PDB file of C-alpha atoms in Angstrom:
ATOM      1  CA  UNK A 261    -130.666-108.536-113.054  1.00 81.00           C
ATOM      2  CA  UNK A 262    -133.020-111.154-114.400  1.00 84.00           C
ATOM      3  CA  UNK A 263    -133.652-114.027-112.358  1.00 87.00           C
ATOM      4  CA  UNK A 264    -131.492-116.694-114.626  1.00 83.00           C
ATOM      5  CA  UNK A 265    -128.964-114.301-114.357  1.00 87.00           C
ATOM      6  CA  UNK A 266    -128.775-114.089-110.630  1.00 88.00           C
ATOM      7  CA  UNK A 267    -129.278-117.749-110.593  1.00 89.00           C
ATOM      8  CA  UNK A 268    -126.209-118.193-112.623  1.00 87.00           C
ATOM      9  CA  UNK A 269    -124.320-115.654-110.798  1.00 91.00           C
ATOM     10  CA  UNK A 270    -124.997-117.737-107.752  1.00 90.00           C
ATOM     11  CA  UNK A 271    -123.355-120.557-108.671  1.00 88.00           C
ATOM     12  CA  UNK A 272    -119.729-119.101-109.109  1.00 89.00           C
ATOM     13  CA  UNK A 273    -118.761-119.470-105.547  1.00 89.00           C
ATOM     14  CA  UNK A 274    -120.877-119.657-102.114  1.00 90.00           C
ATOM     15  CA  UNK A 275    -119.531-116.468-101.809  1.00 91.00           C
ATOM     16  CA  UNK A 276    -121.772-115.126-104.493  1.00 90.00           C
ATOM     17  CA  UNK A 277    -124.588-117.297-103.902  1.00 89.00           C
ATOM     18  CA  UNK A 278    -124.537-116.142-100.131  1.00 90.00           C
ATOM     19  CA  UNK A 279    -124.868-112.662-101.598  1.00 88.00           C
ATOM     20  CA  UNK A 280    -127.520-113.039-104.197  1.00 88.00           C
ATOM     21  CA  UNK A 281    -129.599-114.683-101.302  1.00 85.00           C
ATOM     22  CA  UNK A 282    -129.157-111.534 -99.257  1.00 84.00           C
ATOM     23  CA  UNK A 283    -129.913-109.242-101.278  1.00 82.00           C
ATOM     24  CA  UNK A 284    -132.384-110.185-104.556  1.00 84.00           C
ATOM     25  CA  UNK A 285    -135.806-110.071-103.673  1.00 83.00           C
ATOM     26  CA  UNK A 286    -137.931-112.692-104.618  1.00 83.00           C
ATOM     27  CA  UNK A 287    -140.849-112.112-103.565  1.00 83.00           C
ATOM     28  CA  UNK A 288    -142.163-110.887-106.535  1.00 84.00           C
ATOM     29  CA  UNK A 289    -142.154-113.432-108.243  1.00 90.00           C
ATOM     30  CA  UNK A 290    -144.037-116.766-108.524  1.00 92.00           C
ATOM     31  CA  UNK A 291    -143.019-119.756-110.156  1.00 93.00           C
ATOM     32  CA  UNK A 292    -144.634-122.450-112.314  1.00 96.00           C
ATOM     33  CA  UNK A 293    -143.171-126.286-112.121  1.00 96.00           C
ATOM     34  CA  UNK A 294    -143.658-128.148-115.276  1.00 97.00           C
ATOM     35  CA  UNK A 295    -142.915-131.841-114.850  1.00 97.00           C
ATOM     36  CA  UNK A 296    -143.133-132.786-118.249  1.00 96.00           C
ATOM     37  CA  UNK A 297    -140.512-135.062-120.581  1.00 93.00           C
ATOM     38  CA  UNK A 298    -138.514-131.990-120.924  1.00 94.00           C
ATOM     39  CA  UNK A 299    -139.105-130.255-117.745  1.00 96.00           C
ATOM     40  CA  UNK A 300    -139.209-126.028-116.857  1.00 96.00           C
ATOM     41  CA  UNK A 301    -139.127-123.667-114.632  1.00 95.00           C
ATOM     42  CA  UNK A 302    -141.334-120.705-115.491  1.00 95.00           C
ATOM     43  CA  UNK A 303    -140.765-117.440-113.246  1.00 94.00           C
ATOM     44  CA  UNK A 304    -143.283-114.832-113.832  1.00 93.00           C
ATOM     45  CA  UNK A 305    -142.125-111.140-112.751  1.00 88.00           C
ATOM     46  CA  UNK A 306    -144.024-108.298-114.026  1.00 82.00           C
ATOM     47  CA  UNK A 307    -144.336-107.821-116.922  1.00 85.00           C
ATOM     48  CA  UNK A 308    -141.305-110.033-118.004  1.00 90.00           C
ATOM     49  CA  UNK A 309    -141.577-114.158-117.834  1.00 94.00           C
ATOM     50  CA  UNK A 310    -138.536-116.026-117.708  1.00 93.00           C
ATOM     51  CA  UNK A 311    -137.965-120.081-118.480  1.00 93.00           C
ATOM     52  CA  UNK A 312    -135.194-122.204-117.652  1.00 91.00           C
ATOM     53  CA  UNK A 313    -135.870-125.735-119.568  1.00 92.00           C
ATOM     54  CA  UNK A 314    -134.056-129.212-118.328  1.00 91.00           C
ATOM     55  CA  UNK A 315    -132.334-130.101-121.556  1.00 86.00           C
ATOM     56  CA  UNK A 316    -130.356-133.604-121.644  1.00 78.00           C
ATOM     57  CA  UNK A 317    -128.927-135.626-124.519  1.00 71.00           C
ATOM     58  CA  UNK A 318    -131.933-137.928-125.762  1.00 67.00           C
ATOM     59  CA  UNK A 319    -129.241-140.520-127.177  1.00 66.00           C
ATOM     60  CA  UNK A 320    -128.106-141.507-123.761  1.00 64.00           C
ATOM     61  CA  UNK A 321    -128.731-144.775-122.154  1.00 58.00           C
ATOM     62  CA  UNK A 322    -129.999-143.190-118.745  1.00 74.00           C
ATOM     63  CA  UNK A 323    -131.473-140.358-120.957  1.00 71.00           C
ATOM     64  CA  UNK A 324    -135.054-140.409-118.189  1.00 83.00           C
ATOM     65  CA  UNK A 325    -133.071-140.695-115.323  1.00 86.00           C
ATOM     66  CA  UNK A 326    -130.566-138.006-116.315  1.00 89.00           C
ATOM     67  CA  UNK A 327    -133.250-135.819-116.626  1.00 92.00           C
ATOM     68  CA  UNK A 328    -135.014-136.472-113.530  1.00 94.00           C
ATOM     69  CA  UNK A 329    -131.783-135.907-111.462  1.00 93.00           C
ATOM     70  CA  UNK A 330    -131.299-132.822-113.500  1.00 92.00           C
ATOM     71  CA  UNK A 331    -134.979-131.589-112.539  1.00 95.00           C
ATOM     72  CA  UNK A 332    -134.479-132.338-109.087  1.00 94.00           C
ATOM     73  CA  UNK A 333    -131.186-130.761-108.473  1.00 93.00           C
ATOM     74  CA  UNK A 334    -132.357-127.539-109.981  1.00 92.00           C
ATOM     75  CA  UNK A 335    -135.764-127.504-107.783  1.00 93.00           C
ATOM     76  CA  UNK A 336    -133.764-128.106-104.662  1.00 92.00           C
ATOM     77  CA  UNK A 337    -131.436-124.989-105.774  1.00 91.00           C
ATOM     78  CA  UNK A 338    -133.933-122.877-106.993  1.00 90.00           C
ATOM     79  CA  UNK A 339    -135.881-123.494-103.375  1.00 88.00           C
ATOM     80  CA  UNK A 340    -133.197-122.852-101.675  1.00 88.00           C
ATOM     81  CA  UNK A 341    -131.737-119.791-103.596  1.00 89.00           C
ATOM     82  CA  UNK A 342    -135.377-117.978-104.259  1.00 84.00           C
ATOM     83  CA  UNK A 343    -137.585-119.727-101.230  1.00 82.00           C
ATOM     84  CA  UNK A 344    -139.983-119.390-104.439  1.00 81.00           C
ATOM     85  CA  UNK A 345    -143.809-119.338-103.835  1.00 87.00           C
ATOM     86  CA  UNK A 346    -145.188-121.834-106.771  1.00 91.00           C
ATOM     87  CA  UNK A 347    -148.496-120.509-108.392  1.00 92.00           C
ATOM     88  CA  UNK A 348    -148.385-123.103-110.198  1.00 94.00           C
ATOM     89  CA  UNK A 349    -147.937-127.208-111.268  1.00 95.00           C
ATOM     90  CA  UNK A 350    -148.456-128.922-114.691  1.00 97.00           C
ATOM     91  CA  UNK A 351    -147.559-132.350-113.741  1.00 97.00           C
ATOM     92  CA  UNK A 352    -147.640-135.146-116.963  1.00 98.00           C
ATOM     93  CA  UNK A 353    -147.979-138.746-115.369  1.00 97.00           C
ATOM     94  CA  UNK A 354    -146.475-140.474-118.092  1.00 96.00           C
ATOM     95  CA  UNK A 355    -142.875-138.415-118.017  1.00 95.00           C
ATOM     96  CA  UNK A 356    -141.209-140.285-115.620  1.00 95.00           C
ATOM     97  CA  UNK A 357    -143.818-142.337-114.936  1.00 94.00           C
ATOM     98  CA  UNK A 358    -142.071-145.107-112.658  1.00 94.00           C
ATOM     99  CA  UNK A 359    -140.684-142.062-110.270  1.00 95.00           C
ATOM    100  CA  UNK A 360    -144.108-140.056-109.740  1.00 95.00           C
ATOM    101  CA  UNK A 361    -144.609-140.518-106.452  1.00 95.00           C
ATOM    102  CA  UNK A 362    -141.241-139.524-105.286  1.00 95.00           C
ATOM    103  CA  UNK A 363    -141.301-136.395-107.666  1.00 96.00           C
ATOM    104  CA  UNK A 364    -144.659-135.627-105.305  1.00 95.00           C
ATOM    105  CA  UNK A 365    -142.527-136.206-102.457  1.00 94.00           C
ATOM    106  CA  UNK A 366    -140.458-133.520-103.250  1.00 94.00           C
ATOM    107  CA  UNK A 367    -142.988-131.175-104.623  1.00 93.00           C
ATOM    108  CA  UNK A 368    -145.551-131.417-101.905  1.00 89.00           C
ATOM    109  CA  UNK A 369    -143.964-129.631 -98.635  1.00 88.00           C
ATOM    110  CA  UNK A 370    -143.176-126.237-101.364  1.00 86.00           C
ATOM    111  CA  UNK A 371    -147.308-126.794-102.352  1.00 85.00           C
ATOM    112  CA  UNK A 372    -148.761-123.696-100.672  1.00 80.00           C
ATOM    113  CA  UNK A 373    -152.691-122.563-100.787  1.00 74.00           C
ATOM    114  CA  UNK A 374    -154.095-121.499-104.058  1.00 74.00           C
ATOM    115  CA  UNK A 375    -151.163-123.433-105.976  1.00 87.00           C
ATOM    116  CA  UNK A 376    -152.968-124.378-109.051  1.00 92.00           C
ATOM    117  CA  UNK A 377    -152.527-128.012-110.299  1.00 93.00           C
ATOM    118  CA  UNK A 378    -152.979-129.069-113.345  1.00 96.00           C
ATOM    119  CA  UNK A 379    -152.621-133.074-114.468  1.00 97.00           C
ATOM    120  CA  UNK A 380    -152.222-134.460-117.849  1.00 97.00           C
ATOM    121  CA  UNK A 381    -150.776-138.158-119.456  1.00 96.00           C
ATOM    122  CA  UNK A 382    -152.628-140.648-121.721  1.00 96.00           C
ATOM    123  CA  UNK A 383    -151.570-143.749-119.231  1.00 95.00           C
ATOM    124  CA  UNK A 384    -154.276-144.717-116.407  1.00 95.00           C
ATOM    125  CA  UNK A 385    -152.473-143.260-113.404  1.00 93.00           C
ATOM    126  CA  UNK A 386    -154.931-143.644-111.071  1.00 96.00           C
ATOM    127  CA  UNK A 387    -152.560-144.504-107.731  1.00 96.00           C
ATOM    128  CA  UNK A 388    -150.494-141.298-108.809  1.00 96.00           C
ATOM    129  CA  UNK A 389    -153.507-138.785-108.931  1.00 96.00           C
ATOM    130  CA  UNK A 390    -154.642-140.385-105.421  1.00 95.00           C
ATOM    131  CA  UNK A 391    -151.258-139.675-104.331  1.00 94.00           C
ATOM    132  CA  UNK A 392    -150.970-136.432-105.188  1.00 92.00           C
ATOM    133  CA  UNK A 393    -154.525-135.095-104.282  1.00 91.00           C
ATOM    134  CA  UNK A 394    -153.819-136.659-100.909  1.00 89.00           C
ATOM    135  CA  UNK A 395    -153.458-134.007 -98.317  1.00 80.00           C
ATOM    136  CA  UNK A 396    -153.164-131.169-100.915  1.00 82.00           C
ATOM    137  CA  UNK A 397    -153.848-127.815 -99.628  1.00 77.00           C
ATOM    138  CA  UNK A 398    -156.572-125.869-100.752  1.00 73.00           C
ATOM    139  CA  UNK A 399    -155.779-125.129-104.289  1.00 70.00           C
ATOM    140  CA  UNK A 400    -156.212-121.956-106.689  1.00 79.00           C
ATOM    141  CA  UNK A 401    -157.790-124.633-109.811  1.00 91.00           C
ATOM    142  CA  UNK A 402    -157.518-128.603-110.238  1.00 94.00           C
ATOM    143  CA  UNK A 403    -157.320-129.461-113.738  1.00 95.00           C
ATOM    144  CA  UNK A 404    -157.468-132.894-113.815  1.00 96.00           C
ATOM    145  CA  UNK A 405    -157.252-134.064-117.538  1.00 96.00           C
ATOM    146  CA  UNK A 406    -155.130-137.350-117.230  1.00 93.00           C
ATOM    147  CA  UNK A 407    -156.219-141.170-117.815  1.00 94.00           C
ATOM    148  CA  UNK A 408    -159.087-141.974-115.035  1.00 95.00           C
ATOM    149  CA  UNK A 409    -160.850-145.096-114.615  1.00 95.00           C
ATOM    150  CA  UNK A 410    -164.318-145.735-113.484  1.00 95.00           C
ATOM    151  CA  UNK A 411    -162.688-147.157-110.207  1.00 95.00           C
ATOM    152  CA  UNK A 412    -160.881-143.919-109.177  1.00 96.00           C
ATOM    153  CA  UNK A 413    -160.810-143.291-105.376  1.00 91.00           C
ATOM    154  CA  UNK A 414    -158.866-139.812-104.979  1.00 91.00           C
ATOM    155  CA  UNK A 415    -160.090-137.178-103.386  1.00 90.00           C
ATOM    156  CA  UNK A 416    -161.184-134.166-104.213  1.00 90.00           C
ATOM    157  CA  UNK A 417    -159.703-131.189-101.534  1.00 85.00           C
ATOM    158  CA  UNK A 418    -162.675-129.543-100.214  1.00 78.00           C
ATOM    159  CA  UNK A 419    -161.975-125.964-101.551  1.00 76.00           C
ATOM    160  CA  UNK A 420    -160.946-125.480-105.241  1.00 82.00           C
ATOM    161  CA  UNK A 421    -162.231-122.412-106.646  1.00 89.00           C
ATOM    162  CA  UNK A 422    -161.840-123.865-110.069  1.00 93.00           C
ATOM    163  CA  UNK A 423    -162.220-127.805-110.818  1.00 95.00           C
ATOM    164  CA  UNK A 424    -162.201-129.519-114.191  1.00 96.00           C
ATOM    165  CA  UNK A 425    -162.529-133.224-114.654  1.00 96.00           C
ATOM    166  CA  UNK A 426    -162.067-134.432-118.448  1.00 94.00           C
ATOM    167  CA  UNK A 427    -163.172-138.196-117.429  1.00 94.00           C
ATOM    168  CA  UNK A 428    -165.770-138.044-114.693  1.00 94.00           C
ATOM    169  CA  UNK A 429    -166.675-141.790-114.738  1.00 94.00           C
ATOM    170  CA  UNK A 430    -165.607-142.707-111.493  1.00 96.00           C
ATOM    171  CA  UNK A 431    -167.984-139.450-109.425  1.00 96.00           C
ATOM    172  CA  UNK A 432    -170.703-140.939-107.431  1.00 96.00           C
ATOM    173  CA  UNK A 433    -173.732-138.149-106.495  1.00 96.00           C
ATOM    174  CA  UNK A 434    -172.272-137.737-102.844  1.00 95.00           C
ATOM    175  CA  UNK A 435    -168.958-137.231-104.071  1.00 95.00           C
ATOM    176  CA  UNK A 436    -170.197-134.245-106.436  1.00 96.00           C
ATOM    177  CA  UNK A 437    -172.299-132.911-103.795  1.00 95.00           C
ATOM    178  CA  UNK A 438    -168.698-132.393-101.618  1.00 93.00           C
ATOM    179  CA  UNK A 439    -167.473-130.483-104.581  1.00 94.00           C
ATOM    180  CA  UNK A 440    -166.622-126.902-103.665  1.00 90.00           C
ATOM    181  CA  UNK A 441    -165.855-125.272-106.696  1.00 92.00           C
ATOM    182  CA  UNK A 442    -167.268-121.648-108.035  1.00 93.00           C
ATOM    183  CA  UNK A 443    -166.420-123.176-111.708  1.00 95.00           C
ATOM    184  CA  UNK A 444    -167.351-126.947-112.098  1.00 97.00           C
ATOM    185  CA  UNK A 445    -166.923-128.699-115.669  1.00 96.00           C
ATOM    186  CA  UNK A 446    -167.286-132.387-115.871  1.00 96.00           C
ATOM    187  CA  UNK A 447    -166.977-134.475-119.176  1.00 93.00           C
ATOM    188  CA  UNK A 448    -168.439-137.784-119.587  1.00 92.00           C
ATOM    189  CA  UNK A 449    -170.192-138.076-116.147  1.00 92.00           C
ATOM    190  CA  UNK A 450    -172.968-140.952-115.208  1.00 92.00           C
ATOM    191  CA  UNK A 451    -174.948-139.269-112.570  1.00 93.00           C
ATOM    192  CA  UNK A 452    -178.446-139.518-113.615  1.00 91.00           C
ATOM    193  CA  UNK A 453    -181.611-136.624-114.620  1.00 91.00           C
ATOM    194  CA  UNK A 454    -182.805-137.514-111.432  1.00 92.00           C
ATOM    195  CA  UNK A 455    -179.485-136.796-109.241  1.00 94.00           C
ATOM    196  CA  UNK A 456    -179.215-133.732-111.134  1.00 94.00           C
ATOM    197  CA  UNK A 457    -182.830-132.859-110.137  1.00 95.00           C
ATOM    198  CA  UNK A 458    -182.102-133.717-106.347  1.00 96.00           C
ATOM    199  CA  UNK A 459    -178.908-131.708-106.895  1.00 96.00           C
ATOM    200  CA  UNK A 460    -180.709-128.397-108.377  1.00 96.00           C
ATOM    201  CA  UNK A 461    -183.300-129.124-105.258  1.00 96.00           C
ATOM    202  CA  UNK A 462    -180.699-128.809-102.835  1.00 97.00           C
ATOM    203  CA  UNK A 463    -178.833-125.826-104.071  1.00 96.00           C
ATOM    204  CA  UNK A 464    -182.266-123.917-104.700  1.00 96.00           C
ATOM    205  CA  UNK A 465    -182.904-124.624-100.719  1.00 96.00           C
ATOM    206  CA  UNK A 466    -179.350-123.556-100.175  1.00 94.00           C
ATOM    207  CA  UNK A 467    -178.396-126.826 -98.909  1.00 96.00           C
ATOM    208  CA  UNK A 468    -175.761-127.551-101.957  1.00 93.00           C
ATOM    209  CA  UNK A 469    -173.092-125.503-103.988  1.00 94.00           C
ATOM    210  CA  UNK A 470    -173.530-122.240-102.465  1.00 92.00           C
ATOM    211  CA  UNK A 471    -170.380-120.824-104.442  1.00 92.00           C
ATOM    212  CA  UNK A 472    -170.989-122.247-107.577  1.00 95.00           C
ATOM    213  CA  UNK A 473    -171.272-119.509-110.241  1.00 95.00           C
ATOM    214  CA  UNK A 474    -171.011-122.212-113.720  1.00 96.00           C
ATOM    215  CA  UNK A 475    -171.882-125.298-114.219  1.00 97.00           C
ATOM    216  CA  UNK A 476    -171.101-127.771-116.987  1.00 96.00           C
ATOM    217  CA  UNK A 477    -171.666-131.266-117.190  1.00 95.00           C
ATOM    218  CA  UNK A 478    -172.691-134.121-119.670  1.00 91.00           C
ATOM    219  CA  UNK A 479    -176.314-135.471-119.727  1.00 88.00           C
ATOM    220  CA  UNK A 480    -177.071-138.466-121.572  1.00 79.00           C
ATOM    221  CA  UNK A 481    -179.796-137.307-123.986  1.00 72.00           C
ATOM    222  CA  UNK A 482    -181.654-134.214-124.285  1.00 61.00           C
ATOM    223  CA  UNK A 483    -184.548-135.713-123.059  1.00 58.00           C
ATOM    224  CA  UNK A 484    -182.986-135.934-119.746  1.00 70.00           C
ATOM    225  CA  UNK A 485    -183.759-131.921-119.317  1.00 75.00           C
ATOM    226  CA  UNK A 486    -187.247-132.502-118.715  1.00 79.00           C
ATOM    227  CA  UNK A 487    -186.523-134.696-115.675  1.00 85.00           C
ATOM    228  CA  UNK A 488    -183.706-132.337-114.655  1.00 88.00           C
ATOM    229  CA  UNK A 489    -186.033-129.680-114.497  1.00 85.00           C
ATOM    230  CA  UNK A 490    -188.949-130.988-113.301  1.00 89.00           C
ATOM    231  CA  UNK A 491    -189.241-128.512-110.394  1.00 92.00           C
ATOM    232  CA  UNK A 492    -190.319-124.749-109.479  1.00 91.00           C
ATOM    233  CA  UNK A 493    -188.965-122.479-113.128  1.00 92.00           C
ATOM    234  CA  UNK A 494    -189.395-120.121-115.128  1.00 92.00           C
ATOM    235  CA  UNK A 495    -188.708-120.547-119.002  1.00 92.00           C
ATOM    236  CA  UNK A 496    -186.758-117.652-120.501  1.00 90.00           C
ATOM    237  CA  UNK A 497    -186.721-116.595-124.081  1.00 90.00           C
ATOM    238  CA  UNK A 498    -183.909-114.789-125.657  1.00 84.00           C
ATOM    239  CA  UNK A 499    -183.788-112.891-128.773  1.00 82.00           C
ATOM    240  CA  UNK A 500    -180.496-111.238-128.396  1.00 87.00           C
ATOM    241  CA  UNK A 501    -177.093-112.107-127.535  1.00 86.00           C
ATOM    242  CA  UNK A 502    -176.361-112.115-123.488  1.00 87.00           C
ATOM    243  CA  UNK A 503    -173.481-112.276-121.957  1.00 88.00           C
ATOM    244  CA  UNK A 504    -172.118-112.757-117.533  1.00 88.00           C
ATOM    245  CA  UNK A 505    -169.253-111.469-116.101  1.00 86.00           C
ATOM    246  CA  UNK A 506    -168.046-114.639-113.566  1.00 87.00           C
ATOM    247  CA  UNK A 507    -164.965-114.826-111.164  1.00 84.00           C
ATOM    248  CA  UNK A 508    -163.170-117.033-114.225  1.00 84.00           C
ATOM    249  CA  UNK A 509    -164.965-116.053-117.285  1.00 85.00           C
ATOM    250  CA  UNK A 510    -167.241-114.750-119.528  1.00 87.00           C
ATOM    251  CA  UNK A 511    -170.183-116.533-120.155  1.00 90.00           C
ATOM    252  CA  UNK A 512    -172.924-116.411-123.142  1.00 90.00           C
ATOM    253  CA  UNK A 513    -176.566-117.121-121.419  1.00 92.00           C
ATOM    254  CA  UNK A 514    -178.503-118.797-123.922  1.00 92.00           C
ATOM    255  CA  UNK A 515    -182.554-119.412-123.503  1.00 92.00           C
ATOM    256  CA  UNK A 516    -183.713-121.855-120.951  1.00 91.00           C
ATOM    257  CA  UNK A 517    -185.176-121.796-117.849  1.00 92.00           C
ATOM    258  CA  UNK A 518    -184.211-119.847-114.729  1.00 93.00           C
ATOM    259  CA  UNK A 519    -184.563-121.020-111.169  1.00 95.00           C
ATOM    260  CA  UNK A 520    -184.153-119.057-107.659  1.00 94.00           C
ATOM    261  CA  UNK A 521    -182.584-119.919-104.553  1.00 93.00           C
ATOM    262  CA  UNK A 522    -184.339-119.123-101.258  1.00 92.00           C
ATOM    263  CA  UNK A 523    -181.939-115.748-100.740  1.00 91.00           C
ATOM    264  CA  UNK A 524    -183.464-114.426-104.225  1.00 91.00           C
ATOM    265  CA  UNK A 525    -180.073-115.663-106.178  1.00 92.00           C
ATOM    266  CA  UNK A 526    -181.251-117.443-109.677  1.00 94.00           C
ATOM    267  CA  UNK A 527    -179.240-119.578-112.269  1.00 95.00           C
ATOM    268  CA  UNK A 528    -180.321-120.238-116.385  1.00 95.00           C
ATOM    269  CA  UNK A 529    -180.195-123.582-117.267  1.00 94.00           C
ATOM    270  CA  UNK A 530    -179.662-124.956-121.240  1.00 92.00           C
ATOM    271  CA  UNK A 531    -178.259-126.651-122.863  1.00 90.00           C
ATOM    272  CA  UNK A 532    -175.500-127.349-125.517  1.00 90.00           C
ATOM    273  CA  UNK A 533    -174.093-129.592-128.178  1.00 84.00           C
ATOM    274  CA  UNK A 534    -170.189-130.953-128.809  1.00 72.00           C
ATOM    275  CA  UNK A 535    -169.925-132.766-125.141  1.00 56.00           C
ATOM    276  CA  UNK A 536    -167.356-135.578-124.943  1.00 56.00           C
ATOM    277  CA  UNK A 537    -168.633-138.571-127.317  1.00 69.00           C
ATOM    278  CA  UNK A 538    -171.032-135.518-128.605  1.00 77.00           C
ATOM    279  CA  UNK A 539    -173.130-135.996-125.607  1.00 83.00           C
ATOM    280  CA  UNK A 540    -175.725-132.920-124.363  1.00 89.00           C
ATOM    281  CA  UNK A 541    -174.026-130.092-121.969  1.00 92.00           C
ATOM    282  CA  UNK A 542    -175.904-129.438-119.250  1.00 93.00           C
ATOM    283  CA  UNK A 543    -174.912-125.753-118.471  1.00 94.00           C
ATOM    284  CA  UNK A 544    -176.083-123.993-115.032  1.00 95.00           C
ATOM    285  CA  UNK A 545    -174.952-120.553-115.301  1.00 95.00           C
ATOM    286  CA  UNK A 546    -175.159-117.868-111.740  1.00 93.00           C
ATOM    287  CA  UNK A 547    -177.149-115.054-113.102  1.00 90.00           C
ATOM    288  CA  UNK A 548    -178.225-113.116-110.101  1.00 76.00           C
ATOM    289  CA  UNK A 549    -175.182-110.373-111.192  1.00 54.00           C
ATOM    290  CA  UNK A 550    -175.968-110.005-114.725  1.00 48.00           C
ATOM    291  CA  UNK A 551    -179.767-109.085-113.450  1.00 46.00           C
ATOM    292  CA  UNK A 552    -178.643-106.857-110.981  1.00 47.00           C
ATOM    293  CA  UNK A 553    -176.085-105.064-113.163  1.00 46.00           C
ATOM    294  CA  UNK A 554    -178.382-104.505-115.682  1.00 45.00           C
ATOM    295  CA  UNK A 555    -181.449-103.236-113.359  1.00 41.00           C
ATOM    296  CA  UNK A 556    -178.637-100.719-112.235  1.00 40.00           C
ATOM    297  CA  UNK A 557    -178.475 -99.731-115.715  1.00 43.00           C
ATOM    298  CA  UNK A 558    -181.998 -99.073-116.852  1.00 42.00           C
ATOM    299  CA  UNK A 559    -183.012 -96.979-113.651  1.00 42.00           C
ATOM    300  CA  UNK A 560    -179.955 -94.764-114.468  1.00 42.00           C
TER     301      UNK A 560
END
């Protein structure tokens, strides 16, 4: 039986709901929570996915807080019924925007590590993104594309293997040095060519970033590359296409310049047009692989 259908099975009698919880086993499954106007429950098996969506009559008076109620009755079942491990968490800020903090509440003790979050909404919600990044475990990826203001004060949690940041106004240079991330994209960051120099410094003395495989990040003029790189490189041509295999992605290495860590690891720098307000992309790509996988290649 699908999972809907032992959920509704369930709820004919305790009888049957005692019995589904004996003897379906969940743990193959992981679930996705999508607090959004019209919030879901995804339930990935394999290969099958399965959705159950919180429909409520828009024409009603109490048409939010219907909802809400309806959302939270079916996560307290569903906890209950599967003790479901959540993969993942696409949380809107604007939904239900008055009750965010109490739909954390009852999100946060089911947040296990490597729970990917992801957080949208057009409204500045800064005291709601604090709230939830507060004493999150170490997650899988932290998406956070919601309405940040230069004043933001959250906190990052010190391991995120993946960690995007659509408005990166409010990151000071100490607070991106404590970012942990293999994948880092940042749009519409201030720090300054020479940070990012001091930054490149530190991770080519292994001091900074030792995980970080790609790099992207907004620079305020091209010009600003000469400063970045004014240190210890080597300026790479490239004629034909090249491409990376990283723990998230593919990447396309374009010409640049390349620059080595102290254990022999190096990185390409270049850069990139169509940045947020078209600014320059700074892209720092971990190339030691590619190298190696091709050397491989030629002395077979």
């Amino acid at each position: 039986m699908t999972p809907i259908e032992n959920t509704n099975l369930s709820m004919a009698s305790s009888r049957a709901k005692t019995k589904v919880k004996l003897y379906w086993n969940t743990t193959r499954y992981l679930t996705e929570v999508q607090v959004l106007k019209q919030p879901s429950f995804v339930i990935y098996g394999k290969p099958t996915v399965w959705e159950h969506q919180i429909i409520t009559n828009q024409e009603e008076t109490d048409y939010k807080k219907d909802t809400l109620n309806e959302f939270k009755k079916w996560f307290t079942y569903l906890k209950e019924l599967m003790l479901f491990k959540i993969c993942h968490i696409l949380f809107d800020t604007d939904a239900f925007a008055n009750d965010n903090q109490s739909i954390i509440d009852l999100l946060k003790p089911e947040i296990q590590s490597l729970c990917s979050f992801t957080i949208v909404g057009d409204t500045e919600s800064d005291d709601d993104v604090a709230y939830i990044l507060k004493d999150l475990p170490n997650s899988g990826s932290l998406i956070l594309n919601g309405n940040l203001s230069a004043a933001f004060k959250g906190v990052i949690p010190p391991i995120t293997p993946q960690l995007h940041i659509a408005n990166g106004e409010w990151i000071t240079y100490s607070q991106f040095l404590e970012f942990r991330a293999a994948e880092i994209i940042i749009h519409r960051c201030k720090l300054k060519g020479m940070q990012l120099n001091e930054f490149l410094r530190k991770w080519m003395r292994m001091e900074s970033h030792r995980c970080l495989q790609n790099l992207s990040i907004n620079i305020s003029i091209k010009n600003d590359l000469q400063e970045i790189c004014n240190l210890s490189h080597k300026v790479v041509q490239q004629e034909t296409p090249q491409f990376v295999e990283l723990s998230f992605s593919r990447e396309e290495l374009k010409a640049g310049f390349e620059i080595q860590r102290h254990d022999g690891a190096t990185a390409r720098l270049f850069v990139t047009d169509g940045g947020s307000d078209n600014e320059p992309i700074l892209r720092m790509i971990y190339t030691c692989e590619y190298y190696k996988l091709h050397s491989l290649k030629k002395r077979n």
